[in-house]
PDB file of C-alpha atoms in Angstrom:
ATOM      1  CA  MET N   1       0.000   0.000   0.000  1.00 89.00           C
ATOM      2  CA  ASN N   2       3.068   2.184  -0.258  1.00 90.00           C
ATOM      3  CA  GLY N   3       2.042   5.727  -1.177  1.00 94.00           C
ATOM      4  CA  LYS N   4      -1.680   5.045  -1.530  1.00 97.00           C
ATOM      5  CA  VAL N   5      -3.982   7.747  -0.174  1.00 98.00           C
ATOM      6  CA  ILE N   6      -6.752   6.364   1.992  1.00 98.00           C
ATOM      7  CA  VAL N   7      -9.659   8.313   3.473  1.00 98.00           C
ATOM      8  CA  ILE N   8     -11.159   6.802   6.618  1.00 98.00           C
ATOM      9  CA  THR N   9     -14.429   8.077   8.050  1.00 98.00           C
ATOM     10  CA  GLY N  10     -15.038   7.475  11.738  1.00 98.00           C
ATOM     11  CA  ALA N  11     -11.251   7.545  12.019  1.00 98.00           C
ATOM     12  CA  LEU N  12     -11.198   8.473  15.703  1.00 97.00           C
ATOM     13  CA  GLY N  13     -13.353   5.542  16.814  1.00 97.00           C
ATOM     14  CA  ALA N  14     -12.193   2.167  18.128  1.00 97.00           C
ATOM     15  CA  LEU N  15     -12.057   0.506  14.701  1.00 98.00           C
ATOM     16  CA  GLY N  16     -11.096   3.610  12.752  1.00 98.00           C
ATOM     17  CA  LYS N  17      -7.975   4.213  14.842  1.00 97.00           C
ATOM     18  CA  VAL N  18      -6.728   0.678  14.257  1.00 98.00           C
ATOM     19  CA  VAL N  19      -7.402   0.799  10.520  1.00 98.00           C
ATOM     20  CA  ALA N  20      -5.557   4.121  10.299  1.00 98.00           C
ATOM     21  CA  GLU N  21      -2.585   2.798  12.257  1.00 97.00           C
ATOM     22  CA  GLN N  22      -2.377  -0.339  10.143  1.00 98.00           C
ATOM     23  CA  ALA N  23      -2.649   1.625   6.906  1.00 98.00           C
ATOM     24  CA  LEU N  24       0.155   3.967   7.950  1.00 98.00           C
ATOM     25  CA  ALA N  25       2.291   1.001   8.994  1.00 98.00           C
ATOM     26  CA  ARG N  26       1.909  -0.421   5.485  1.00 97.00           C
ATOM     27  CA  GLY N  27       3.114   2.779   3.857  1.00 98.00           C
ATOM     28  CA  ALA N  28      -0.202   4.422   3.030  1.00 98.00           C
ATOM     29  CA  ARG N  29      -1.032   8.074   3.539  1.00 98.00           C
ATOM     30  CA  VAL N  30      -4.187   8.614   5.586  1.00 98.00           C
ATOM     31  CA  ALA N  31      -6.886  11.257   5.806  1.00 98.00           C
ATOM     32  CA  GLY N  32      -9.078  10.702   8.858  1.00 98.00           C
ATOM     33  CA  ILE N  33     -12.550  12.253   9.014  1.00 98.00           C
ATOM     34  CA  ASP N  34     -14.643  12.209  12.170  1.00 98.00           C
ATOM     35  CA  HIS N  35     -17.518  13.959  13.926  1.00 97.00           C
ATOM     36  CA  ALA N  36     -15.299  14.351  16.989  1.00 96.00           C
ATOM     37  CA  ALA N  37     -12.856  17.220  17.174  1.00 96.00           C
ATOM     38  CA  SER N  38      -9.200  16.645  16.333  1.00 90.00           C
ATOM     39  CA  SER N  39      -6.181  18.773  17.174  1.00 83.00           C
ATOM     40  CA  VAL N  40      -3.578  16.641  15.404  1.00 87.00           C
ATOM     41  CA  ALA N  41      -1.354  18.675  13.099  1.00 90.00           C
ATOM     42  CA  ALA N  42      -1.264  17.667   9.441  1.00 92.00           C
ATOM     43  CA  THR N  43       1.859  15.970   8.100  1.00 94.00           C
ATOM     44  CA  ALA N  44       2.947  14.673   4.720  1.00 94.00           C
ATOM     45  CA  ASP N  45       1.480  11.261   5.588  1.00 96.00           C
ATOM     46  CA  ARG N  46      -1.537  12.092   7.718  1.00 97.00           C
ATOM     47  CA  ILE N  47      -4.312  14.632   8.097  1.00 97.00           C
ATOM     48  CA  GLU N  48      -7.256  14.559  10.500  1.00 97.00           C
ATOM     49  CA  LEU N  49     -10.434  16.490   9.770  1.00 97.00           C
ATOM     50  CA  GLY N  50     -12.574  16.688  12.887  1.00 97.00           C
ATOM     51  CA  GLY N  51     -15.982  18.205  13.577  1.00 98.00           C
ATOM     52  CA  VAL N  52     -17.441  16.892  10.303  1.00 98.00           C
ATOM     53  CA  ASP N  53     -21.105  15.862  10.139  1.00 98.00           C
ATOM     54  CA  LEU N  54     -21.158  13.305   7.341  1.00 98.00           C
ATOM     55  CA  THR N  55     -24.953  13.187   7.362  1.00 98.00           C
ATOM     56  CA  ASP N  56     -24.655  16.601   5.692  1.00 98.00           C
ATOM     57  CA  ALA N  57     -23.672  16.181   2.035  1.00 98.00           C
ATOM     58  CA  ALA N  58     -21.992  19.584   1.831  1.00 98.00           C
ATOM     59  CA  GLN N  59     -19.781  18.892   4.865  1.00 98.00           C
ATOM     60  CA  ALA N  60     -18.865  15.475   3.489  1.00 98.00           C
ATOM     61  CA  ARG N  61     -17.894  16.962   0.141  1.00 98.00           C
ATOM     62  CA  SER N  62     -15.826  19.702   1.770  1.00 98.00           C
ATOM     63  CA  ALA N  63     -13.897  17.213   3.923  1.00 98.00           C
ATOM     64  CA  ILE N  64     -13.238  14.804   1.050  1.00 98.00           C
ATOM     65  CA  ASP N  65     -12.085  17.631  -1.202  1.00 98.00           C
ATOM     66  CA  LYS N  66      -9.727  18.908   1.523  1.00 97.00           C
ATOM     67  CA  ALA N  67      -8.210  15.437   1.833  1.00 98.00           C
ATOM     68  CA  ALA N  68      -7.733  15.202  -1.926  1.00 98.00           C
ATOM     69  CA  ALA N  69      -6.185  18.664  -2.058  1.00 97.00           C
ATOM     70  CA  HIS N  70      -3.782  17.851   0.777  1.00 97.00           C
ATOM     71  CA  PHE N  71      -2.456  14.680  -0.861  1.00 97.00           C
ATOM     72  CA  GLY N  72      -3.101  15.449  -4.518  1.00 97.00           C
ATOM     73  CA  ARG N  73      -5.181  12.307  -5.062  1.00 97.00           C
ATOM     74  CA  LEU N  74      -7.412   9.693  -3.429  1.00 98.00           C
ATOM     75  CA  ASP N  75      -7.069   5.938  -3.889  1.00 98.00           C
ATOM     76  CA  ALA N  76      -9.497   4.455  -1.364  1.00 98.00           C
ATOM     77  CA  LEU N  77     -12.404   5.402   0.871  1.00 98.00           C
ATOM     78  CA  ILE N  78     -13.152   3.343   3.965  1.00 99.00           C
ATOM     79  CA  ASN N  79     -16.577   4.172   5.408  1.00 99.00           C
ATOM     80  CA  ILE N  80     -16.442   3.312   9.116  1.00 98.00           C
ATOM     81  CA  ALA N  81     -18.533   6.198  10.495  1.00 98.00           C
ATOM     82  CA  GLY N  82     -21.835   4.990  11.899  1.00 98.00           C
ATOM     83  CA  GLY N  83     -23.830   4.211  15.006  1.00 97.00           C
ATOM     84  CA  PHE N  84     -25.618   1.494  16.928  1.00 96.00           C
ATOM     85  CA  THR N  85     -28.733   1.246  19.032  1.00 96.00           C
ATOM     86  CA  PHE N  86     -30.640  -1.581  20.680  1.00 96.00           C
ATOM     87  CA  GLU N  87     -34.359  -0.895  20.633  1.00 98.00           C
ATOM     88  CA  SER N  88     -37.402  -3.084  20.070  1.00 98.00           C
ATOM     89  CA  VAL N  89     -39.785  -2.184  17.284  1.00 98.00           C
ATOM     90  CA  ALA N  90     -42.931  -2.180  19.417  1.00 97.00           C
ATOM     91  CA  ASP N  91     -41.473  -0.103  22.259  1.00 96.00           C
ATOM     92  CA  GLY N  92     -39.242   2.126  20.146  1.00 97.00           C
ATOM     93  CA  GLU N  93     -39.639   5.349  18.233  1.00 97.00           C
ATOM     94  CA  PRO N  94     -39.669   6.084  14.492  1.00 98.00           C
ATOM     95  CA  ALA N  95     -37.004   8.709  15.156  1.00 98.00           C
ATOM     96  CA  THR N  96     -34.584   5.918  16.064  1.00 98.00           C
ATOM     97  CA  TRP N  97     -34.984   4.371  12.629  1.00 98.00           C
ATOM     98  CA  GLN N  98     -34.360   7.759  11.009  1.00 98.00           C
ATOM     99  CA  ARG N  99     -31.282   8.326  13.169  1.00 98.00           C
ATOM    100  CA  MET N 100     -29.803   4.917  12.335  1.00 98.00           C
ATOM    101  CA  TYR N 101     -30.456   5.456   8.624  1.00 98.00           C
ATOM    102  CA  ALA N 102     -28.745   8.844   8.769  1.00 98.00           C
ATOM    103  CA  MET N 103     -25.742   7.596  10.756  1.00 98.00           C
ATOM    104  CA  ASN N 104     -25.133   4.395   8.807  1.00 98.00           C
ATOM    105  CA  VAL N 105     -26.507   4.831   5.287  1.00 98.00           C
ATOM    106  CA  MET N 106     -26.293   8.571   4.660  1.00 98.00           C
ATOM    107  CA  THR N 107     -22.761   8.942   6.018  1.00 98.00           C
ATOM    108  CA  ALA N 108     -21.542   6.220   3.647  1.00 99.00           C
ATOM    109  CA  LEU N 109     -23.570   7.613   0.752  1.00 98.00           C
ATOM    110  CA  ASN N 110     -22.431  11.216   1.217  1.00 98.00           C
ATOM    111  CA  ALA N 111     -18.764  10.290   1.614  1.00 99.00           C
ATOM    112  CA  SER N 112     -18.929   7.982  -1.406  1.00 98.00           C
ATOM    113  CA  LEU N 113     -20.601  10.554  -3.643  1.00 98.00           C
ATOM    114  CA  ALA N 114     -17.945  13.095  -2.690  1.00 98.00           C
ATOM    115  CA  ALA N 115     -15.093  10.638  -3.265  1.00 98.00           C
ATOM    116  CA  ILE N 116     -16.229   9.007  -6.511  1.00 98.00           C
ATOM    117  CA  PRO N 117     -14.890  11.741  -8.851  1.00 98.00           C
ATOM    118  CA  HIS N 118     -11.467  11.504  -7.205  1.00 98.00           C
ATOM    119  CA  LEU N 119     -11.438   7.698  -7.064  1.00 98.00           C
ATOM    120  CA  SER N 120     -12.646   7.280 -10.653  1.00 97.00           C
ATOM    121  CA  SER N 121      -9.775   9.343 -11.998  1.00 94.00           C
ATOM    122  CA  THR N 122      -7.243   6.732 -10.860  1.00 91.00           C
ATOM    123  CA  GLY N 123      -8.892   3.846 -12.714  1.00 89.00           C
ATOM    124  CA  ALA N 124      -8.388   1.628  -9.669  1.00 93.00           C
ATOM    125  CA  GLY N 125     -10.260   3.330  -6.849  1.00 98.00           C
ATOM    126  CA  ARG N 126     -11.617   1.464  -3.852  1.00 98.00           C
ATOM    127  CA  ILE N 127     -14.625   1.932  -1.563  1.00 98.00           C
ATOM    128  CA  ILE N 128     -15.006  -0.312   1.470  1.00 99.00           C
ATOM    129  CA  ASN N 129     -18.138  -0.077   3.608  1.00 98.00           C
ATOM    130  CA  ILE N 130     -18.874  -1.531   7.041  1.00 98.00           C
ATOM    131  CA  GLY N 131     -22.035  -3.589   7.027  1.00 98.00           C
ATOM    132  CA  ALA N 132     -23.081  -6.023   9.733  1.00 98.00           C
ATOM    133  CA  LEU N 133     -23.501  -9.774   9.984  1.00 96.00           C
ATOM    134  CA  GLY N 134     -26.526  -9.087  12.190  1.00 95.00           C
ATOM    135  CA  ALA N 135     -28.229  -7.310   9.292  1.00 97.00           C
ATOM    136  CA  LEU N 136     -28.612 -10.591   7.386  1.00 97.00           C
ATOM    137  CA  GLN N 137     -31.230 -11.708   9.909  1.00 96.00           C
ATOM    138  CA  ALA N 138     -32.336  -9.212  12.529  1.00 97.00           C
ATOM    139  CA  ALA N 139     -32.728 -10.391  16.113  1.00 96.00           C
ATOM    140  CA  ALA N 140     -35.077  -8.891  18.679  1.00 97.00           C
ATOM    141  CA  GLY N 141     -34.064  -5.337  19.510  1.00 97.00           C
ATOM    142  CA  MET N 142     -31.925  -5.059  16.394  1.00 97.00           C
ATOM    143  CA  GLY N 143     -34.552  -3.769  13.952  1.00 98.00           C
ATOM    144  CA  PRO N 144     -33.435  -0.145  13.460  1.00 98.00           C
ATOM    145  CA  TYR N 145     -29.729  -0.984  13.356  1.00 98.00           C
ATOM    146  CA  ALA N 146     -30.109  -4.058  11.143  1.00 98.00           C
ATOM    147  CA  ALA N 147     -32.362  -2.226   8.696  1.00 98.00           C
ATOM    148  CA  SER N 148     -29.844   0.580   8.313  1.00 98.00           C
ATOM    149  CA  LYS N 149     -26.931  -1.818   7.826  1.00 98.00           C
ATOM    150  CA  ALA N 150     -28.981  -3.758   5.279  1.00 98.00           C
ATOM    151  CA  GLY N 151     -29.210  -0.409   3.480  1.00 98.00           C
ATOM    152  CA  VAL N 152     -25.409  -0.232   3.508  1.00 98.00           C
ATOM    153  CA  HIS N 153     -25.318  -3.693   1.908  1.00 98.00           C
ATOM    154  CA  ARG N 154     -27.644  -2.616  -0.899  1.00 98.00           C
ATOM    155  CA  LEU N 155     -25.711   0.644  -1.383  1.00 98.00           C
ATOM    156  CA  THR N 156     -22.537  -1.411  -1.748  1.00 99.00           C
ATOM    157  CA  GLU N 157     -24.057  -3.667  -4.386  1.00 98.00           C
ATOM    158  CA  ALA N 158     -25.605  -0.807  -6.372  1.00 98.00           C
ATOM    159  CA  LEU N 159     -22.412   1.245  -6.417  1.00 98.00           C
ATOM    160  CA  ALA N 160     -20.353  -1.793  -7.379  1.00 98.00           C
ATOM    161  CA  ALA N 161     -22.579  -2.360 -10.411  1.00 98.00           C
ATOM    162  CA  GLU N 162     -22.585   1.300 -11.395  1.00 98.00           C
ATOM    163  CA  LEU N 163     -18.836   1.850 -10.984  1.00 98.00           C
ATOM    164  CA  LYS N 164     -17.569  -1.447 -12.366  1.00 97.00           C
ATOM    165  CA  GLY N 165     -14.304  -0.960 -14.223  1.00 96.00           C
ATOM    166  CA  LYS N 166     -13.561   2.300 -12.409  1.00 96.00           C
ATOM    167  CA  VAL N 167     -13.965   1.745  -8.663  1.00 98.00           C
ATOM    168  CA  THR N 168     -14.388  -1.489  -6.732  1.00 98.00           C
ATOM    169  CA  VAL N 169     -16.991  -1.330  -3.968  1.00 98.00           C
ATOM    170  CA  ASN N 170     -17.162  -3.974  -1.240  1.00 98.00           C
ATOM    171  CA  ALA N 171     -18.372  -4.320   2.334  1.00 98.00           C
ATOM    172  CA  VAL N 172     -17.194  -6.270   5.352  1.00 98.00           C
ATOM    173  CA  LEU N 173     -19.870  -7.698   7.623  1.00 98.00           C
ATOM    174  CA  PRO N 174     -18.428  -8.089  11.127  1.00 97.00           C
ATOM    175  CA  SER N 175     -20.077  -9.962  13.946  1.00 94.00           C
ATOM    176  CA  ILE N 176     -19.298  -8.468  17.371  1.00 93.00           C
ATOM    177  CA  ILE N 177     -16.107  -6.419  17.390  1.00 95.00           C
ATOM    178  CA  ASP N 178     -13.892  -6.698  20.450  1.00 94.00           C
ATOM    179  CA  THR N 179     -13.956  -3.097  21.703  1.00 95.00           C
ATOM    180  CA  ALA N 180     -14.004  -1.590  25.177  1.00 95.00           C
ATOM    181  CA  ALA N 181     -17.578  -0.409  24.647  1.00 94.00           C
ATOM    182  CA  ASN N 182     -18.812  -3.871  23.635  1.00 95.00           C
ATOM    183  CA  ARG N 183     -17.032  -5.505  26.560  1.00 96.00           C
ATOM    184  CA  ALA N 184     -18.701  -3.051  28.934  1.00 96.00           C
ATOM    185  CA  ALA N 185     -22.110  -3.664  27.376  1.00 94.00           C
ATOM    186  CA  MET N 186     -21.739  -7.474  27.441  1.00 95.00           C
ATOM    187  CA  PRO N 187     -19.571  -8.302  30.485  1.00 96.00           C
ATOM    188  CA  LYS N 188     -20.537 -12.004  30.512  1.00 95.00           C
ATOM    189  CA  ALA N 189     -19.856 -12.656  26.827  1.00 95.00           C
ATOM    190  CA  ASP N 190     -17.103 -14.965  25.573  1.00 94.00           C
ATOM    191  CA  VAL N 191     -14.920 -12.318  23.935  1.00 95.00           C
ATOM    192  CA  SER N 192     -12.554 -14.962  22.564  1.00 93.00           C
ATOM    193  CA  LYS N 193     -15.125 -15.563  19.826  1.00 93.00           C
ATOM    194  CA  TRP N 194     -15.335 -11.923  18.788  1.00 95.00           C
ATOM    195  CA  VAL N 195     -13.429 -10.422  15.875  1.00 96.00           C
ATOM    196  CA  THR N 196     -10.650  -8.040  16.883  1.00 96.00           C
ATOM    197  CA  PRO N 197     -10.220  -4.596  15.278  1.00 96.00           C
ATOM    198  CA  LYS N 198      -6.837  -5.746  13.940  1.00 97.00           C
ATOM    199  CA  GLU N 199      -8.358  -8.802  12.252  1.00 96.00           C
ATOM    200  CA  LEU N 200     -11.063  -6.645  10.707  1.00 97.00           C
ATOM    201  CA  ALA N 201      -8.509  -4.057   9.621  1.00 98.00           C
ATOM    202  CA  ASP N 202      -6.554  -6.768   7.784  1.00 98.00           C
ATOM    203  CA  VAL N 203      -9.617  -7.641   5.687  1.00 98.00           C
ATOM    204  CA  ILE N 204     -10.511  -3.998   5.060  1.00 98.00           C
ATOM    205  CA  LEU N 205      -7.006  -3.111   3.929  1.00 98.00           C
ATOM    206  CA  PHE N 206      -6.828  -6.151   1.668  1.00 98.00           C
ATOM    207  CA  LEU N 207      -9.939  -4.849  -0.102  1.00 98.00           C
ATOM    208  CA  ALA N 208      -8.238  -1.454  -0.403  1.00 98.00           C
ATOM    209  CA  SER N 209      -5.122  -2.983  -1.957  1.00 98.00           C
ATOM    210  CA  ASP N 210      -4.127  -3.698  -5.550  1.00 97.00           C
ATOM    211  CA  ALA N 211      -4.478  -7.422  -4.830  1.00 97.00           C
ATOM    212  CA  ALA N 212      -8.267  -7.029  -4.527  1.00 98.00           C
ATOM    213  CA  GLY N 213      -8.721  -5.499  -7.950  1.00 97.00           C
ATOM    214  CA  ALA N 214     -10.906  -8.385  -9.147  1.00 97.00           C
ATOM    215  CA  VAL N 215     -13.255  -8.215  -6.139  1.00 98.00           C
ATOM    216  CA  THR N 216     -16.297  -5.946  -6.296  1.00 98.00           C
ATOM    217  CA  GLY N 217     -19.854  -6.117  -4.990  1.00 98.00           C
ATOM    218  CA  ALA N 218     -18.816  -8.559  -2.271  1.00 98.00           C
ATOM    219  CA  LEU N 219     -20.359  -8.671   1.198  1.00 98.00           C
ATOM    220  CA  LEU N 220     -17.694 -10.445   3.249  1.00 97.00           C
ATOM    221  CA  PRO N 221     -18.631 -11.884   6.660  1.00 96.00           C
ATOM    222  CA  VAL N 222     -15.930 -11.433   9.313  1.00 96.00           C
ATOM    223  CA  ASN N 223     -17.377 -13.435  12.163  1.00 89.00           C
ATOM    224  CA  GLY N 224     -14.469 -14.187  14.451  1.00 75.00           C
ATOM    225  CA  ARG N 225     -14.473 -17.704  15.897  1.00 70.00           C
ATOM    226  CA  VAL N 226     -18.187 -18.338  16.303  1.00 59.00           C
TER     227      VAL N 226
END
């Protein structure tokens, strides 16, 4: 990945930080975009753009364009920004479904639309989305989240078909990711069966690499050791 320019949304989160670190370790240059504020100074290899609301198309476009201007090109977009909620359908609120759709589908859509002109110009651009294994069959309490991630799956497939020959578009579908937040929420779970951020990062960065040039429209389960 030496010299490739990779944009990572949700770059300051538990998974985003690991993906960014692994990409830099492999020689890539990284632009991190996040809703949280960042005070990290830009360097030749890294820039962080904080305070960006990716549910707003104009803010997404501005951030992506700044990343492209800083590095002179974009090679890959990794859409990690998103959210989770656990809420039953009968006892929940319609606003929750709208919020999950905005956080998971619209962030990926807005970032992708902003990045496509830059990625298409290389002839070998990459988009990698984060879906969810739990969106293949929603369990109780998972309706709003699973529906939104199912939207990410369909977005991935549609973009892959539309951009074939210019940009590959794939998604990874993790099970439960081993993060501090998930451990706190599920203290009795067997975390040895969860997928680690590093393991997930390896799959994501493979899809962003030249070696994955023949893979597009794939929804790849990353389900740990279940």
